[in-house]
XYZ file of C-alpha atoms in Angstrom:
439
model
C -44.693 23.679 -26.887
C -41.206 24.058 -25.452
C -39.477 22.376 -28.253
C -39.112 23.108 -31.422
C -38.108 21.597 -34.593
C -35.422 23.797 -36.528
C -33.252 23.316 -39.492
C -29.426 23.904 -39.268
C -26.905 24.583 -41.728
C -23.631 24.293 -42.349
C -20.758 23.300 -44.335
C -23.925 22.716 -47.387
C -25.561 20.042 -45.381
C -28.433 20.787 -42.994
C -28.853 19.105 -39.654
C -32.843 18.232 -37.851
C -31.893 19.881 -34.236
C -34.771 20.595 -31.168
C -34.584 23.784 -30.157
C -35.887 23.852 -26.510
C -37.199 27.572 -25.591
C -36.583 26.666 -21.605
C -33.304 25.828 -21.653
C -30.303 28.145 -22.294
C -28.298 28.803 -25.463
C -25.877 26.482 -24.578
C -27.842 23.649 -24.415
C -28.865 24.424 -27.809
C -24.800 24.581 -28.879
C -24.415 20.966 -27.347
C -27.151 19.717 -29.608
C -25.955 21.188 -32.592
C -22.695 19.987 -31.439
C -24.021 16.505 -31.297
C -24.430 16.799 -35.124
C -22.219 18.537 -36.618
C -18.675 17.647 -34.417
C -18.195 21.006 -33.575
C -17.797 21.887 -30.028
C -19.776 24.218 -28.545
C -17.286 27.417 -27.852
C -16.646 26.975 -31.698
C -20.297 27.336 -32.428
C -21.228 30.935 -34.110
C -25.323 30.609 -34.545
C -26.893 32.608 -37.175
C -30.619 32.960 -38.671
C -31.277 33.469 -42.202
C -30.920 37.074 -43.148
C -28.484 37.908 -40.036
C -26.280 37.942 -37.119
C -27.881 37.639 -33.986
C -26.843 40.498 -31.794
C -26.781 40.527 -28.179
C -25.664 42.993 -25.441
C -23.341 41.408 -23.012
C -22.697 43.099 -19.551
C -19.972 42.249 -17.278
C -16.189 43.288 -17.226
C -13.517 41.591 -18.818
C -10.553 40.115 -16.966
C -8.009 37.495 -17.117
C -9.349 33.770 -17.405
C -8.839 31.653 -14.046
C -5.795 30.144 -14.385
C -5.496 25.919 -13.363
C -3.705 25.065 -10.688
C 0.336 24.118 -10.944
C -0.266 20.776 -10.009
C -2.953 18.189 -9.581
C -5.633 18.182 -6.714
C -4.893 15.339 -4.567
C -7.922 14.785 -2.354
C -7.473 12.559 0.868
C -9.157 9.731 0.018
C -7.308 9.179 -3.378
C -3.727 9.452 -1.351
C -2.219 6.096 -0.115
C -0.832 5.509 3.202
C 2.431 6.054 2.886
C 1.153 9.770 0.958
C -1.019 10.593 3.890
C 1.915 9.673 6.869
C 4.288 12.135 4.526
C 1.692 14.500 4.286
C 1.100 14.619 7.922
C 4.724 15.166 8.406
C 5.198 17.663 5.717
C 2.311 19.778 7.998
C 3.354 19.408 10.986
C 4.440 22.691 12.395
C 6.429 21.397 15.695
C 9.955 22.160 17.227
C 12.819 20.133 17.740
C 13.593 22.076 20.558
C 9.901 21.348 21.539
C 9.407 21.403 26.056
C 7.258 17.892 24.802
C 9.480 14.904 23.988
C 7.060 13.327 21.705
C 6.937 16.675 19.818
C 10.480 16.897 19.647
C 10.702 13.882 18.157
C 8.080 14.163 15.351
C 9.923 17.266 13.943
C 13.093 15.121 13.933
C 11.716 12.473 12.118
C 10.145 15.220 9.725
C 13.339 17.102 9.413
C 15.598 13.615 9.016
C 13.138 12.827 5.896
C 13.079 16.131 4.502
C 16.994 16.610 4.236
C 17.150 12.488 3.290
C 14.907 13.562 0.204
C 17.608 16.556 -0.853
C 20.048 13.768 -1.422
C 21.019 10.996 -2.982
C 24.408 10.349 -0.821
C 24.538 8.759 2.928
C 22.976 10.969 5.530
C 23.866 10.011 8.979
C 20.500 10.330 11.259
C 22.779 11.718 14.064
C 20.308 14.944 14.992
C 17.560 12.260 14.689
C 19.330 9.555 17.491
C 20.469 12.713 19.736
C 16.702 13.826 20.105
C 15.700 10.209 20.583
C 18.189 8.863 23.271
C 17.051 12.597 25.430
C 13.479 11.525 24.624
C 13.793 7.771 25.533
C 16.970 7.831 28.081
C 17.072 4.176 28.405
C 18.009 4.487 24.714
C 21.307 6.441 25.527
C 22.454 3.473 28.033
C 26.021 2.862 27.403
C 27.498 -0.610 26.808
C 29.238 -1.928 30.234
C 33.007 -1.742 29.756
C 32.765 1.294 27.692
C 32.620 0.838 23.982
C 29.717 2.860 23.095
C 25.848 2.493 23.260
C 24.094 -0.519 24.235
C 22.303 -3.064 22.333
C 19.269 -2.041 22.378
C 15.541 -4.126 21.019
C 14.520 -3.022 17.846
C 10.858 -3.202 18.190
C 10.954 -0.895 21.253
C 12.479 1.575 19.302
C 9.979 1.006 16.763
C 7.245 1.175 18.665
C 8.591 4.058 20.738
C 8.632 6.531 17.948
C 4.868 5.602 16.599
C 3.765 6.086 19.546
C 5.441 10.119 19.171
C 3.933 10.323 15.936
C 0.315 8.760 16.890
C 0.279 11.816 19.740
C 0.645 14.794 17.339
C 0.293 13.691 13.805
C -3.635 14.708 12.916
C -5.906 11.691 12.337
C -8.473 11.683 9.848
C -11.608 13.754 9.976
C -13.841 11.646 12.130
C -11.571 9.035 12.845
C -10.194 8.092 16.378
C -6.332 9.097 17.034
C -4.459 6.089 15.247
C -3.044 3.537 17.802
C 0.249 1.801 17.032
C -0.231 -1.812 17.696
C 1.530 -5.242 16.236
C 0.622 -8.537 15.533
C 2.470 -10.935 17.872
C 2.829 -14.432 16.830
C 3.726 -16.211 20.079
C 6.187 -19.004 19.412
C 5.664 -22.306 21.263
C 7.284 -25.951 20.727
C 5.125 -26.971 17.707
C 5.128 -23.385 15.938
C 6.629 -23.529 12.522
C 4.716 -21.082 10.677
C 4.066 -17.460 11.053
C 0.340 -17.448 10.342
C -0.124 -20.660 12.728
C 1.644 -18.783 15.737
C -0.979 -15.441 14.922
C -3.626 -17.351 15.162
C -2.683 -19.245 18.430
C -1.919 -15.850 19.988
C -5.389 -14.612 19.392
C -6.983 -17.932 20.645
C -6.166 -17.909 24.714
C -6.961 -20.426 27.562
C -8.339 -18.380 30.587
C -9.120 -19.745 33.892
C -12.674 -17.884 35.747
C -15.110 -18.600 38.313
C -18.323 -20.112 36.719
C -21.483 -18.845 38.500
C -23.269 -22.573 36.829
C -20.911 -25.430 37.962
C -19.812 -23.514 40.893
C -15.519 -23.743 40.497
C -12.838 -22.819 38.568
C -13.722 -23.876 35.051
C -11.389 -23.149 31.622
C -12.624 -20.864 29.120
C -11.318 -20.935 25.609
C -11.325 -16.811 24.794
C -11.024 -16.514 20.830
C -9.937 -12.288 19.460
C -10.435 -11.637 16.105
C -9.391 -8.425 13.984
C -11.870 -5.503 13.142
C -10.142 -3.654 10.758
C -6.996 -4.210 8.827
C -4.599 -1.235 8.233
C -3.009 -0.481 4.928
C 0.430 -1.566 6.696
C 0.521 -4.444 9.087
C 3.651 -5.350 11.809
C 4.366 -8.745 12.516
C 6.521 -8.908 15.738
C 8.099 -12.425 16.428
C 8.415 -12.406 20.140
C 12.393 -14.085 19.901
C 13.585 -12.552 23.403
C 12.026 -13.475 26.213
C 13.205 -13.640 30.262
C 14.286 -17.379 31.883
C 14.063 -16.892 35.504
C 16.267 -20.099 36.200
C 19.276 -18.187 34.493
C 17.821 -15.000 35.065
C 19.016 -13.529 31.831
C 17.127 -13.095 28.851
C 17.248 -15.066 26.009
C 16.947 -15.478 22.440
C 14.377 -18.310 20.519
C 16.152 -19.426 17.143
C 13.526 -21.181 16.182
C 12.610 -21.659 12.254
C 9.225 -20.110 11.755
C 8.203 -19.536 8.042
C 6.569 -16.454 7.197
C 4.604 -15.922 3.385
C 5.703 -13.657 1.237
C 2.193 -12.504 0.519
C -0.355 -12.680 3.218
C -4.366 -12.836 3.068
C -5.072 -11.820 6.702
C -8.842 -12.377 6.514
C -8.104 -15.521 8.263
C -7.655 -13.154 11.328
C -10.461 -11.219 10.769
C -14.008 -10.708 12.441
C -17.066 -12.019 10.822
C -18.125 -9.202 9.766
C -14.912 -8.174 7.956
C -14.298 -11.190 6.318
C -17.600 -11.078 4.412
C -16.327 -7.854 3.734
C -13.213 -8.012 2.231
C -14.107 -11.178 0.658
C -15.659 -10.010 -3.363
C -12.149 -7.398 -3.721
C -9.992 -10.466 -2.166
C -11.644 -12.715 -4.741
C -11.638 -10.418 -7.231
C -7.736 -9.262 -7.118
C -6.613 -13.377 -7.322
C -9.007 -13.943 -10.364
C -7.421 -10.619 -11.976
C -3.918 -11.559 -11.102
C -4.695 -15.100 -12.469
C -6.167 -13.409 -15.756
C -3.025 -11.212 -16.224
C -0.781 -14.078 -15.499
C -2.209 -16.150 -18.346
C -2.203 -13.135 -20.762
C 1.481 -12.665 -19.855
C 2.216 -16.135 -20.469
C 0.603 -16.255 -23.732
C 2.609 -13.330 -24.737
C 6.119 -14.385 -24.036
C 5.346 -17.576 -25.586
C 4.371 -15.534 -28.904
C 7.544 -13.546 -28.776
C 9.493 -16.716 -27.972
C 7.774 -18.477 -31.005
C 8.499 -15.144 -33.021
C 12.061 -15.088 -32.581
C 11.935 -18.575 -33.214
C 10.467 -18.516 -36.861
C 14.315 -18.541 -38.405
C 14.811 -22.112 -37.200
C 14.125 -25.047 -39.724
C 11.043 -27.093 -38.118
C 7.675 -28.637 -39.658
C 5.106 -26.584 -40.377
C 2.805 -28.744 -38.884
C 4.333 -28.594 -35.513
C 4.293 -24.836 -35.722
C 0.672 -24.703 -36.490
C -0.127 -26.660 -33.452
C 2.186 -25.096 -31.273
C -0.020 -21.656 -32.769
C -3.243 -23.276 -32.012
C -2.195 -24.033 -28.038
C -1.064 -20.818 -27.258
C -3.491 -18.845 -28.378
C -3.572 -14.991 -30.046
C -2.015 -13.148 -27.686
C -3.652 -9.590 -27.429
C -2.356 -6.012 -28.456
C -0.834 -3.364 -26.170
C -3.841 -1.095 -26.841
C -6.013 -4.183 -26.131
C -4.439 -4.824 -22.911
C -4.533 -1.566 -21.668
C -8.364 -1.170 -22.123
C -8.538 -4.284 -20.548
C -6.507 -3.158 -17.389
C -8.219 -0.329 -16.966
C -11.691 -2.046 -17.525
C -10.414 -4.446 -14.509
C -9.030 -1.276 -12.265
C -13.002 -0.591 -12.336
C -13.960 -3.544 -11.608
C -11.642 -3.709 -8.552
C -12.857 -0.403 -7.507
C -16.609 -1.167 -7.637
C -15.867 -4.366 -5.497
C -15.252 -2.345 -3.014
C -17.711 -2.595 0.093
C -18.792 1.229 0.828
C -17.653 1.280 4.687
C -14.842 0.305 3.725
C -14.304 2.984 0.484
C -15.040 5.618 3.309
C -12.304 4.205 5.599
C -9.071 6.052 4.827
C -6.094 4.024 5.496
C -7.970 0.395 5.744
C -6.676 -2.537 3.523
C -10.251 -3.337 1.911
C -9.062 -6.569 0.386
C -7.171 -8.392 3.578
C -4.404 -9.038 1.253
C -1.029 -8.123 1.583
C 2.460 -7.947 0.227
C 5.948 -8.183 2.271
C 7.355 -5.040 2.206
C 10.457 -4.922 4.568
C 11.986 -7.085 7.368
C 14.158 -5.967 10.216
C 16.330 -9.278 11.497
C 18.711 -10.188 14.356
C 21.893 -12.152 14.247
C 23.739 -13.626 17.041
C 22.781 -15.847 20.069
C 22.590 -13.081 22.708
C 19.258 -10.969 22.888
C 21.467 -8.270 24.284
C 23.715 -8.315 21.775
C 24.573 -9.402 17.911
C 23.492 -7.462 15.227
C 20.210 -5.958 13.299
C 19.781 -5.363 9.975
C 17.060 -4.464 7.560
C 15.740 -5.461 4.151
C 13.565 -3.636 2.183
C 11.763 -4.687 -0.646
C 12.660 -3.220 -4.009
C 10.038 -1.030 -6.025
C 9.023 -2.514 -9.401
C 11.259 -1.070 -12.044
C 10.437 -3.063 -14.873
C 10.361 -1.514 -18.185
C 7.284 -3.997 -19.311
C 4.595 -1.711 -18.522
C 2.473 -4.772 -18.109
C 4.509 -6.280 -15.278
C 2.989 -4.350 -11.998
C 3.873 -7.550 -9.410
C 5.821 -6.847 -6.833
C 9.611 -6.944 -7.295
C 11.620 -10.286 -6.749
C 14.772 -8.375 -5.783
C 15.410 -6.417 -2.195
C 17.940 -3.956 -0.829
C 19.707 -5.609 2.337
C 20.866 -2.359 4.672
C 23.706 -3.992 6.930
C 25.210 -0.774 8.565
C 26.981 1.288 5.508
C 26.683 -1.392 3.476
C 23.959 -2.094 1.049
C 23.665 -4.849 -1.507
C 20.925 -6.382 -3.180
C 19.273 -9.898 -2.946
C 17.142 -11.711 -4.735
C 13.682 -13.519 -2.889
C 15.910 -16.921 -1.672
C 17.996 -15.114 0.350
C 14.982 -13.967 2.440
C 13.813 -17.534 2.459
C 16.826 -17.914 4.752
C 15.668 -15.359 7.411
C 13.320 -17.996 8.653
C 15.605 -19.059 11.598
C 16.873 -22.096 13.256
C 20.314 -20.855 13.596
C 22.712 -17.884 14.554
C 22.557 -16.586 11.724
C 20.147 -13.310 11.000
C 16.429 -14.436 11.700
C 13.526 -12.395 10.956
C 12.406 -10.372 13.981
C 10.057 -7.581 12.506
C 8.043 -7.806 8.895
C 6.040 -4.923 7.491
C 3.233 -5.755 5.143
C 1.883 -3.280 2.377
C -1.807 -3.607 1.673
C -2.066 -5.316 -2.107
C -2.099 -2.746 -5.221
C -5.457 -2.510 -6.743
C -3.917 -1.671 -10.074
């Protein structure tokens, strides 16, 4: 038998433990530690009439010590961690013979010395290496003055397209690609998601081999895979050949605030992100009720000092429900972070830097005011991080930081209801989506 049935002792009560003679000793602490609450390195095991003695060989030396700081392994990292990462590692020269080089270590040094400090920083090393990079960028203004205007989303795009060329991609992974949603704007276009959608549906003349002419096709793109940040670029300049000038569309397009882009997707990745994508709404619906329940409690709470019928109160009780304790709901959140994580689908787990739900959040909006497209004046808005002090309260903020030159204030979510267009006024041009929080 490779088990047997011994009797231990201590503190003058005596424990029923299997001893099995095939494992090691330690496996023999853990069950005693099962029993008695002691843990295992605590353990000194003795037989009655003795010590047991044994001869240990080795030599002694300090214990390994743990690292300084956590390991972060890649797939736990979001985007943004990975893209600073990247730059952090990257080894290049500003003074690089490669322009795209040269620019990635600018952009790496500009965030580096923007992270020392908590005062303005002009980005002037930053726009020097740029405008030699990119000469059309250093174009000066006719009639003196200065630079030109220049189009925001070529810049953009101009500097990922540097970074996609020397920042490493993941293991296994094709080079990333810098690309944008455009939502083309026609006559009846009034909404954001309606113009996407008519962009990736297009009318295509070709010869058919069957009827023998010219016949119309109806060609219909759909998405693949969904990044963990998505560009929306609202083509608002575009060339008239009768005035031969280019020109700006102020038309009033709504855009959402939050953004389910399965309805771009493929097939296949709609069924895919659909059980997380259901999931996260019935959670945030869940939390939303709790919350509710809770500041109706408090409210009733402070409320209890007032002169009213006791009946009243007792129904008032009844509709609102018990609301739940702190310790309560955190078990419960982190119950529901699980369950978000196991609704997962795998290829998507494995993809590092995919959005596996399709939903997403606005995170930042770069706008254009004025009538002339080669002129008037861009600003940015960027959406403030949640700095509630209810632990509870993890949905995105309703405030945002407006960044007009030097200046930077603070709005609340109407004022970016007013970026919509229809006027001269600033109109959204460029919106940056974050990929929905899964906690």
């Amino acid at each position: 038998m490779s088990t047997v049935p011994v009797k231990v002792k201590h503190n003058g009560k005596v424990y029923e433990v299997e001893l099995n003679t095939l494992s090691q000793g330690r496996s023999f602490k853990e069950a005693i530690a099962l029993q008695t609450q002691i843990p295992p390195e605590r353990q000194k095991v003795m037989i009655k009439g003795g010590l047991l003695k044994f001869m240990v060989l080795g030599i002694a030396g300090d214990l390994p010590q743990a690292p300084s700081k956590p390991i972060q392994f890649m797939e736990d990292m979001h985007d943004d961690e990975l893209a600073k990462a990247a730059l952090e590692a990257y080894s290049g020269n500003i003074n690089a013979s490669d322009g795209d080089a040269s620019l990635t270590a600018a952009l790496r040094d500009l965030f580096r010395e923007m992270s020392k400090t908590s005062k303005p920083f002009p980005p002037l090393l930053f726009l020097t290496v740029l405008r030699k990079v990119a000469p059309q960028f250093a174009e000066m203004a006719q009639g003196g003055g200065g630079y030109a205007q220049q189009d925001a989303e070529e810049v953009y795009v101009r500097i990922l397209n540097a970074l996609s060329n020397y920042l490493p991609s993941a293991s296994g992974q094709e080079r990333f690609v810098p690309k944008n949603l455009t939502g083309r704007m026609t006559i009846t276009t009034n909404d954001m998601t309606a113009g996407i959608l008519d962009t990736l549906t297009q009318k295509i003349e070709k010869h058919s081999e069957q009827l023998g002419r010219t016949a119309l096709y109806t060609e219909q793109s759909r998405i693949a895979r969904l990044p963990m940040y998505l560009s929306v670029h609202f083509v608002r300049f575009y060339w008239r050949r009768d005035i031969n000038k280019k020109t700006k569309i102020m038309r009033k397009v709504k855009f959402p605030m939050e953004l389910d882009a399965s309805v771009f997707a493929s097939d296949e990745l709609k069924s895919r992100v659909a059980p997380l994508s259901q999931k996260i709404k019935l959670v945030a619906k869940e939390r939303e009720e709790r919350a509710k329940v809770r500041r109706r409690v408090k409210a009733h709470g402070q409320s209890q000092s007032a002169p009213s019928d006791s009946r009243d109160d007792q129904q008032a009780t009844t509709q609102q429900g018990a609301a739940i304790s702190d310790d309560e709901e955190r078990s419960l959140r982190q119950k529901e972070r699980e369950d978000l994580a196991a609704s997962i689908h795998p290829e998507l787990k494995s993809d590092a830097g995919c959005n596996p739900s399709g939903l997403y959040d606005l995170a930042a909006i770069v706008t254009h005011k004025g009538a002339a497209a080669d002129a008037g004046h861009y600003m940015s808005w960027v959406r403030k991080e949640n700095d509630s002090r209810d632990e509870f309260d993890t949905m995105p903020s309703e405030e945002w930081y407006q960044f007009n030159d030097d200046k930077v204030s603070v709005v609340n979510t109407e004022k970016i209801k007013t970026l919509y267009g229809g006027g001269e006024d600033s109109v959204a041009y460029i919106l940056l989506y974050r990929a929905r929080s899964l906690q």
